[in-house]
Amino acid sequence: MAGRNHNPATGLNLRPDYHPLDGTPLLHLQRRLPPPEIHLIEDRIAAQSREIRTLLLDNQRLAATHVALKQDVLAARQDLRRLSATASSVKAERDAQVREVYERSVKLEVEARCNGGLQAELDRIRADIKELRDEGEELAEELTDVNGDIASTRSELQQLPDIKAEIGIMRREIHRGRYSENACFYFEFA
């Protein structure tokens, strides 16, 4: 009656070389792997750990590059919108000025024909027209520069899919590398 609540030692398999969690004799496992092989395995695990850390750093760097590229694309798109709006407003302003000067010159020419003494005024207006044409040419050159900026921004935006594709390829290679490292690691210990 006194031993009714106690299990026998043989029922629990509590031998000195038996581990209750995995059921394998510890001494038997230690006898199978000589010390040099243990060091080789530890070295291999350390190398794989370093390589995994390198891959993680590469992945973080690629993610940061991806975010920076996205920000660059957004900034380029905003610049493109701003440049387009500026080009439109410059063109509209230039057209309005040219139209105004043209209307003034037509009106003054009609008045000059009616009044023979307005030749000096007509000469001044012609000088103004020439000056405004020169300004119009300068504005046209600025518009050409703005259009060149827009074209270069578009060409940069066209390179973005290639960069994204390269990032995708590098990510797949990293995933393949991780998978092969994990697979090799599991196959070696299986």
Backbone as JSON, one array per atom type, in Angstrom:
{
  "sequence": "MAGRNHNPATGLNLRPDYHPLDGTPLLHLQRRLPPPEIHLIEDRIAAQSREIRTLLLDNQRLAATHVALKQDVLAARQDLRRLSATASSVKAERDAQVREVYERSVKLEVEARCNGGLQAELDRIRADIKELRDEGEELAEELTDVNGDIASTRSELQQLPDIKAEIGIMRREIHRGRYSENACFYFEFA",
  "N": [[0.8, -1.18, 0.0], [2.01, 1.17, 0.57], [3.54, 1.88, -1.66], [1.78, 2.57, -3.62], [1.19, 5.01, -4.99], [3.42, 5.58, -6.5], [5.41, 5.38, -9.43], [7.18, 2.72, -10.99], [10.76, 2.75, -11.53], [11.58, 1.62, -13.91], [9.37, 1.92, -15.51], [9.33, 4.58, -16.33], [11.55, 4.77, -17.85], [14.0, 5.82, -16.88], [16.93, 5.92, -17.32], [20.48, 6.49, -17.09], [21.57, 7.21, -19.61], [19.42, 8.01, -21.14], [17.2, 10.26, -22.62], [14.26, 11.84, -21.78], [12.7, 13.39, -23.56], [13.28, 13.03, -26.33], [13.79, 10.37, -26.68], [16.13, 9.12, -27.49], [19.21, 7.58, -26.87], [21.61, 9.49, -25.2], [24.33, 9.07, -24.84], [24.85, 7.29, -26.86], [24.46, 8.86, -29.15], [26.47, 10.73, -28.83], [28.68, 9.09, -29.11], [28.55, 8.44, -31.76], [29.31, 10.68, -33.3], [32.38, 11.84, -33.89], [34.68, 14.17, -32.34], [36.04, 15.89, -34.33], [34.18, 15.93, -36.47], [32.03, 17.16, -35.28], [33.06, 19.7, -34.91], [33.35, 20.41, -37.6], [30.68, 20.48, -38.39], [29.76, 22.51, -36.7], [31.32, 24.62, -37.72], [30.28, 24.73, -40.31], [27.63, 25.44, -39.75], [28.09, 27.95, -38.6], [29.15, 29.29, -40.83], [26.95, 29.2, -42.53], [25.21, 30.71, -41.02], [26.51, 33.21, -41.1], [26.28, 33.69, -43.84], [23.5, 33.83, -44.09], [23.04, 36.11, -42.55], [24.34, 37.94, -44.21], [22.73, 37.74, -46.49], [20.35, 38.71, -45.41], [21.1, 41.35, -44.84], [21.61, 42.19, -47.47], [19.03, 41.97, -48.46], [17.69, 43.87, -46.89], [19.04, 46.15, -47.78], [18.28, 46.15, -50.46], [15.54, 46.51, -50.13], [15.52, 49.07, -49.01], [16.61, 50.46, -51.16], [14.59, 50.04, -52.99], [12.48, 51.46, -51.8], [13.6, 54.03, -51.88], [13.77, 54.36, -54.65], [11.06, 54.33, -55.29], [10.3, 56.7, -54.03], [11.83, 58.48, -55.52], [10.6, 58.17, -58.0], [8.03, 59.14, -57.43], [8.72, 61.79, -56.81], [9.76, 62.56, -59.28], [7.48, 62.36, -60.86], [5.9, 64.33, -59.67], [7.5, 66.55, -60.25], [7.29, 66.46, -63.02], [4.54, 66.98, -63.37], [4.47, 69.57, -62.28], [6.24, 70.91, -63.99], [4.86, 70.61, -66.39], [2.55, 72.08, -65.83], [3.72, 74.59, -65.43], [4.82, 75.02, -67.97], [2.48, 75.14, -69.5], [1.23, 77.41, -68.37], [3.15, 79.38, -68.95], [3.12, 79.32, -71.74], [0.44, 80.07, -72.23], [0.45, 82.64, -71.12], [2.37, 83.9, -72.74], [1.1, 83.68, -75.24], [-1.15, 85.3, -74.73], [0.08, 87.79, -74.33], [1.25, 88.21, -76.87], [-1.04, 88.25, -78.47], [-2.32, 90.5, -77.41], [-0.46, 92.54, -78.03], [-0.46, 92.31, -80.78], [-3.14, 92.99, -81.39], [-3.11, 95.62, -80.44], [-1.23, 96.71, -82.2], [-2.53, 96.42, -84.68], [-4.75, 98.04, -84.26], [-3.46, 100.5, -83.86], [-2.23, 100.83, -86.33], [-4.45, 101.18, -87.95], [-5.42, 103.57, -86.89], [-3.2, 105.14, -87.5], [-3.28, 105.27, -90.22], [-5.56, 106.73, -90.5], [-4.86, 109.04, -89.21], [-2.34, 110.89, -90.22], [-0.19, 111.86, -88.77], [0.79, 110.13, -86.89], [3.05, 108.58, -87.13], [5.39, 108.36, -85.6], [4.45, 107.19, -83.26], [3.64, 104.77, -84.28], [6.1, 103.7, -85.03], [7.23, 103.38, -82.52], [5.51, 101.44, -81.47], [6.01, 99.37, -83.22], [8.62, 98.85, -82.47], [8.09, 97.96, -79.89], [6.68, 95.66, -80.56], [8.69, 94.19, -81.81], [10.37, 93.86, -79.63], [8.7, 92.37, -77.97], [8.44, 90.1, -79.55], [11.05, 89.15, -79.43], [11.11, 88.55, -76.7], [9.16, 86.61, -76.77], [10.48, 84.66, -78.26], [12.51, 84.03, -76.47], [10.94, 82.99, -74.42], [9.94, 80.82, -75.82], [12.28, 79.35, -76.11], [12.73, 78.78, -73.43], [10.48, 77.22, -73.01], [11.14, 75.1, -74.68], [13.34, 74.11, -73.26], [12.0, 73.31, -70.92], [10.37, 71.33, -72.03], [12.4, 69.58, -72.8], [13.34, 68.85, -70.26], [11.08, 67.52, -69.37], [11.04, 65.39, -71.18], [13.45, 64.09, -70.49], [12.82, 63.34, -67.89], [10.73, 61.59, -68.39], [12.14, 59.59, -69.75], [13.7, 58.66, -67.67], [11.7, 57.64, -66.07], [10.91, 55.54, -67.67], [12.96, 53.77, -67.32], [12.48, 52.73, -64.87], [10.82, 50.3, -64.69], [12.74, 48.38, -65.52], [14.6, 48.52, -63.46], [13.01, 47.76, -61.31], [12.5, 45.14, -62.14], [15.06, 44.04, -61.94], [15.41, 44.19, -59.19], [13.4, 42.42, -58.4], [14.42, 40.03, -59.5], [16.77, 39.77, -57.99], [15.65, 39.45, -55.45], [14.32, 37.01, -55.81], [16.56, 35.37, -56.19], [17.74, 35.6, -53.71], [15.76, 34.4, -52.13], [15.84, 31.82, -53.25], [18.43, 31.17, -52.52], [18.2, 31.18, -49.72], [16.35, 29.13, -49.43], [17.79, 26.95, -50.5], [19.92, 26.9, -48.7], [18.58, 26.35, -46.31], [17.46, 23.9, -47.03], [19.75, 22.35, -47.47], [20.79, 22.44, -44.93], [18.82, 21.08, -43.43], [18.85, 18.59, -44.72], [21.39, 17.67, -44.13], [21.26, 17.12, -41.44], [19.26, 15.33, -41.25]],
  "CA": [[0.0, 0.0, 0.0], [2.83, 2.37, 0.66], [4.08, 2.22, -2.98], [0.68, 2.63, -4.56], [1.2, 6.26, -5.76], [4.74, 5.77, -7.13], [5.68, 4.56, -10.62], [8.5, 2.08, -10.92], [11.8, 3.44, -12.31], [11.63, 1.04, -15.26], [8.21, 2.42, -16.26], [9.64, 5.91, -16.87], [12.8, 4.66, -18.62], [14.94, 6.8, -16.34], [18.3, 5.41, -17.32], [21.39, 7.63, -17.17], [21.84, 7.61, -20.99], [18.15, 8.18, -21.84], [16.6, 11.59, -22.48], [12.82, 11.57, -21.88], [12.01, 14.18, -24.59], [13.39, 12.51, -27.69], [13.82, 8.92, -26.64], [17.38, 8.57, -28.01], [20.27, 7.57, -25.85], [22.55, 10.59, -25.41], [25.68, 8.54, -24.97], [24.95, 6.67, -28.18], [24.58, 9.96, -30.11], [27.8, 11.31, -28.67], [29.68, 8.15, -29.6], [28.48, 8.38, -33.22], [29.97, 11.83, -33.92], [33.67, 12.17, -33.26], [34.85, 15.62, -32.15], [36.31, 16.68, -35.54], [32.96, 16.1, -37.25], [31.22, 18.16, -34.58], [33.64, 21.01, -35.26], [33.01, 20.7, -39.0], [29.26, 20.86, -38.42], [29.66, 23.84, -36.1], [31.86, 25.58, -38.7], [29.31, 24.85, -41.4], [26.49, 26.2, -39.22], [28.54, 29.34, -38.47], [29.24, 29.86, -42.19], [25.58, 29.41, -43.02], [24.66, 31.84, -40.26], [27.08, 34.43, -41.69], [25.68, 33.89, -45.16], [22.11, 34.26, -43.87], [23.11, 37.51, -42.15], [24.68, 38.71, -45.42], [21.53, 37.79, -47.33], [19.39, 39.61, -44.77], [21.57, 42.72, -45.08], [21.34, 42.49, -48.88], [17.58, 42.15, -48.6], [17.36, 45.18, -46.31], [19.58, 47.17, -48.68], [17.4, 46.19, -51.64], [14.26, 47.11, -49.73], [15.76, 50.51, -48.88], [16.76, 50.97, -52.53], [13.25, 50.02, -53.6], [11.73, 52.59, -51.24], [14.2, 55.25, -52.43], [13.36, 54.47, -56.05], [9.65, 54.74, -55.31], [10.26, 58.12, -53.7], [12.35, 59.2, -56.69], [9.56, 58.15, -59.05], [6.99, 60.09, -57.02], [9.26, 63.15, -56.97], [9.85, 62.84, -60.72], [6.12, 62.59, -61.35], [5.49, 65.66, -59.21], [8.24, 67.52, -61.07], [6.7, 66.44, -64.36], [3.27, 67.72, -63.29], [4.78, 70.97, -62.05], [6.82, 71.45, -65.22], [3.79, 70.7, -67.39], [1.7, 73.22, -65.46], [4.5, 75.8, -65.7], [4.9, 75.19, -69.42], [1.16, 75.58, -69.97], [0.98, 78.8, -67.96], [4.06, 80.24, -69.71], [2.61, 79.39, -73.11], [-0.79, 80.88, -72.22], [0.85, 84.03, -70.87], [3.03, 84.4, -73.95], [0.06, 83.85, -76.27], [-1.96, 86.47, -74.37], [0.88, 88.99, -74.6], [1.38, 88.37, -78.32], [-2.36, 88.65, -78.96], [-2.55, 91.88, -76.99], [0.4, 93.41, -78.83], [-0.95, 92.28, -82.17], [-4.36, 93.79, -81.45], [-2.71, 97.01, -80.31], [-0.57, 97.16, -83.43], [-3.55, 96.56, -85.73], [-5.53, 99.24, -83.93], [-2.63, 101.67, -84.1], [-2.04, 100.99, -87.77], [-5.69, 101.78, -88.47], [-5.42, 104.97, -86.47], [-2.13, 105.83, -88.22], [-3.77, 105.55, -91.57], [-6.53, 107.82, -90.37], [-4.12, 110.23, -88.77], [-1.03, 110.82, -90.83], [0.86, 112.33, -87.87], [1.09, 109.16, -85.83], [4.14, 107.7, -87.58], [6.31, 108.12, -84.48], [3.79, 106.21, -82.37], [3.69, 103.49, -84.98], [7.48, 103.2, -84.91], [7.4, 102.91, -81.13], [4.76, 100.19, -81.32], [6.76, 98.34, -83.94], [9.75, 98.5, -81.6], [7.51, 97.13, -78.82], [6.36, 94.35, -81.15], [9.96, 93.48, -81.99], [10.82, 93.5, -78.29], [7.86, 91.26, -77.5], [8.81, 88.91, -80.33], [12.29, 88.65, -78.83], [10.71, 87.91, -75.45], [8.45, 85.39, -77.15], [11.49, 83.68, -78.64], [13.14, 83.57, -75.22], [9.98, 82.11, -73.75], [9.89, 79.58, -76.6], [13.47, 78.59, -75.73], [12.46, 78.24, -72.08], [9.52, 76.14, -73.18], [11.9, 73.98, -75.23], [14.1, 73.55, -72.13], [11.04, 72.61, -70.06], [10.0, 70.1, -72.73], [13.56, 68.69, -72.68], [13.31, 68.3, -68.89], [9.97, 66.55, -69.33], [11.47, 64.2, -71.93], [14.44, 63.35, -69.7], [12.11, 62.72, -66.76], [10.0, 60.43, -68.93], [13.1, 58.51, -70.03], [14.05, 58.08, -66.37], [10.56, 56.84, -65.63], [10.88, 54.32, -68.47], [13.96, 52.85, -66.79], [12.01, 52.21, -63.6], [10.45, 48.88, -64.73], [13.94, 47.55, -65.58], [15.18, 48.49, -62.11], [12.12, 46.92, -60.49], [12.7, 43.76, -62.56], [16.32, 43.6, -61.35], [15.15, 43.98, -57.76], [12.64, 41.18, -58.29], [15.34, 38.91, -59.77], [17.65, 39.63, -56.83], [14.86, 38.88, -54.35], [14.12, 35.57, -56.08], [17.82, 34.7, -55.95], [17.9, 35.54, -52.25], [14.84, 33.37, -51.63], [16.38, 30.52, -53.65], [19.6, 30.92, -51.68], [17.71, 30.82, -48.38], [15.72, 27.8, -49.51], [18.81, 25.93, -50.67], [20.66, 26.81, -47.45], [17.72, 25.64, -45.35], [17.31, 22.51, -47.47], [21.03, 21.68, -47.19], [20.91, 22.34, -43.48], [17.92, 20.02, -42.96], [19.27, 17.29, -45.26], [22.6, 17.24, -43.45], [20.94, 16.64, -40.1], [18.16, 14.37, -41.3]],
  "C": [[0.86, 1.26, 0.0], [3.37, 2.78, -0.71], [3.01, 2.39, -4.03], [0.74, 3.88, -5.45], [2.53, 6.52, -6.47], [4.87, 4.83, -8.32], [7.04, 3.9, -10.47], [9.48, 2.8, -11.85], [11.87, 2.89, -13.73], [10.46, 1.52, -16.1], [8.46, 3.78, -16.89], [10.88, 5.91, -17.76], [13.81, 5.71, -18.16], [16.32, 6.17, -16.19], [19.24, 6.6, -17.47], [21.65, 8.1, -18.61], [20.57, 7.86, -21.78], [17.61, 9.58, -21.58], [15.11, 11.44, -22.7], [12.12, 12.34, -23.0], [12.12, 13.55, -25.98], [13.53, 10.99, -27.75], [15.11, 8.33, -27.2], [18.42, 8.58, -26.91], [21.31, 8.64, -26.17], [23.97, 10.08, -25.6], [25.89, 7.92, -26.34], [25.13, 7.74, -29.26], [25.97, 10.58, -30.03], [28.88, 10.37, -29.2], [29.69, 8.11, -31.12], [29.27, 9.5, -33.88], [31.3, 12.1, -33.21], [33.84, 13.69, -33.21], [35.2, 16.39, -33.43], [35.05, 16.9, -36.38], [32.04, 17.12, -36.59], [31.74, 19.55, -34.91], [33.32, 21.39, -36.7], [31.56, 21.17, -39.11], [29.08, 22.26, -37.82], [30.19, 24.92, -37.04], [30.88, 25.81, -39.84], [28.1, 25.68, -40.95], [26.88, 27.68, -39.08], [28.64, 30.02, -39.83], [27.86, 30.14, -42.75], [24.93, 30.58, -42.29], [25.19, 33.16, -40.8], [26.45, 34.73, -43.04], [24.23, 34.36, -45.05], [22.1, 35.73, -43.45], [23.43, 38.41, -43.35], [23.46, 38.84, -46.32], [20.48, 38.73, -46.73], [19.81, 41.07, -44.97], [21.34, 43.13, -46.52], [19.86, 42.76, -49.1], [17.15, 43.5, -48.04], [17.84, 46.31, -47.21], [18.7, 47.29, -49.92], [16.05, 46.82, -51.31], [14.41, 48.63, -49.6], [15.91, 51.16, -50.26], [15.41, 51.05, -53.21], [12.43, 51.21, -53.11], [12.27, 53.91, -51.8], [13.8, 55.45, -53.88], [11.89, 54.88, -56.16], [9.52, 56.23, -55.01], [10.78, 58.96, -54.85], [11.31, 59.27, -57.8], [8.45, 59.15, -58.7], [7.47, 61.53, -57.19], [9.35, 63.52, -58.44], [8.47, 63.12, -61.31], [5.61, 63.96, -60.91], [6.2, 66.75, -60.0], [7.65, 67.6, -62.47], [5.38, 67.21, -64.38], [3.52, 69.23, -63.15], [5.34, 71.61, -63.32], [5.77, 71.58, -66.32], [2.89, 71.89, -67.1], [2.42, 74.54, -65.74], [4.57, 76.07, -67.19], [3.57, 75.69, -69.98], [0.9, 77.04, -69.6], [1.89, 79.77, -68.72], [3.56, 80.41, -71.13], [1.35, 80.26, -73.18], [-0.47, 82.36, -72.03], [1.49, 84.65, -72.11], [2.02, 84.63, -75.07], [-0.8, 85.09, -75.99], [-1.2, 87.76, -74.67], [0.99, 89.25, -76.11], [0.06, 88.84, -78.91], [-2.65, 90.11, -78.63], [-1.73, 92.85, -77.83], [-0.08, 93.45, -80.27], [-2.2, 93.14, -82.32], [-4.05, 95.28, -81.33], [-2.08, 97.54, -81.6], [-1.56, 97.34, -84.58], [-4.36, 97.82, -85.5], [-4.74, 100.51, -84.24], [-2.37, 101.89, -85.59], [-3.27, 101.61, -88.42], [-5.75, 103.25, -88.12], [-4.35, 105.77, -87.23], [-2.55, 106.15, -89.64], [-4.76, 106.72, -91.54], [-5.83, 109.12, -90.01], [-2.7, 110.12, -89.3], [0.09, 111.19, -89.88], [1.25, 111.32, -86.8], [2.21, 108.2, -86.22], [5.11, 107.37, -86.44], [5.74, 107.08, -83.51], [3.84, 104.82, -82.99], [5.08, 102.88, -84.9], [7.75, 102.65, -83.51], [6.71, 101.57, -80.93], [5.47, 99.06, -82.05], [7.98, 97.89, -83.12], [9.27, 97.62, -80.44], [7.21, 95.73, -79.34], [7.64, 93.54, -81.31], [10.48, 93.0, -80.63], [10.01, 92.32, -77.76], [8.13, 89.98, -78.28], [10.08, 88.29, -79.77], [11.98, 87.94, -77.51], [9.98, 86.6, -75.72], [9.42, 84.29, -77.55], [12.21, 83.14, -77.42], [12.22, 82.63, -74.47], [9.85, 80.78, -74.49], [11.11, 78.71, -76.28], [13.31, 77.99, -74.34], [11.49, 77.07, -72.15], [10.21, 74.9, -73.75], [12.72, 73.31, -74.13], [13.18, 72.76, -71.21], [10.62, 71.29, -70.72], [11.15, 69.1, -72.71], [13.61, 68.05, -71.31], [12.22, 67.24, -68.77], [10.39, 65.27, -70.04], [12.49, 63.4, -71.14], [13.79, 62.67, -68.5], [11.33, 61.5, -67.23], [10.96, 59.28, -69.22], [13.56, 57.86, -68.73], [12.92, 57.21, -65.85], [10.47, 55.54, -66.42], [11.91, 53.31, -67.99], [13.5, 52.2, -65.5], [11.57, 50.75, -63.68], [11.67, 47.96, -64.81], [14.57, 47.42, -64.19], [14.33, 47.62, -61.2], [12.31, 45.45, -60.85], [14.0, 43.22, -61.97], [16.15, 43.34, -59.86], [14.39, 42.68, -57.55], [13.53, 39.96, -58.5], [16.24, 38.69, -58.56], [16.89, 39.05, -55.63], [14.63, 37.4, -54.56], [15.41, 34.8, -55.82], [18.08, 34.57, -54.45], [17.0, 34.46, -51.67], [15.34, 31.98, -52.01], [17.58, 30.16, -52.79], [19.18, 30.52, -50.28], [17.12, 29.41, -48.4], [16.78, 26.73, -49.63], [19.64, 25.78, -49.4], [19.85, 26.03, -46.41], [17.59, 24.17, -45.73], [18.59, 21.74, -47.19], [21.18, 21.46, -45.69], [20.04, 21.2, -42.95], [18.35, 18.66, -43.49], [20.52, 16.78, -44.56], [22.28, 16.63, -42.08], [19.81, 15.63, -40.1], [18.67, 12.96, -41.21]]
}
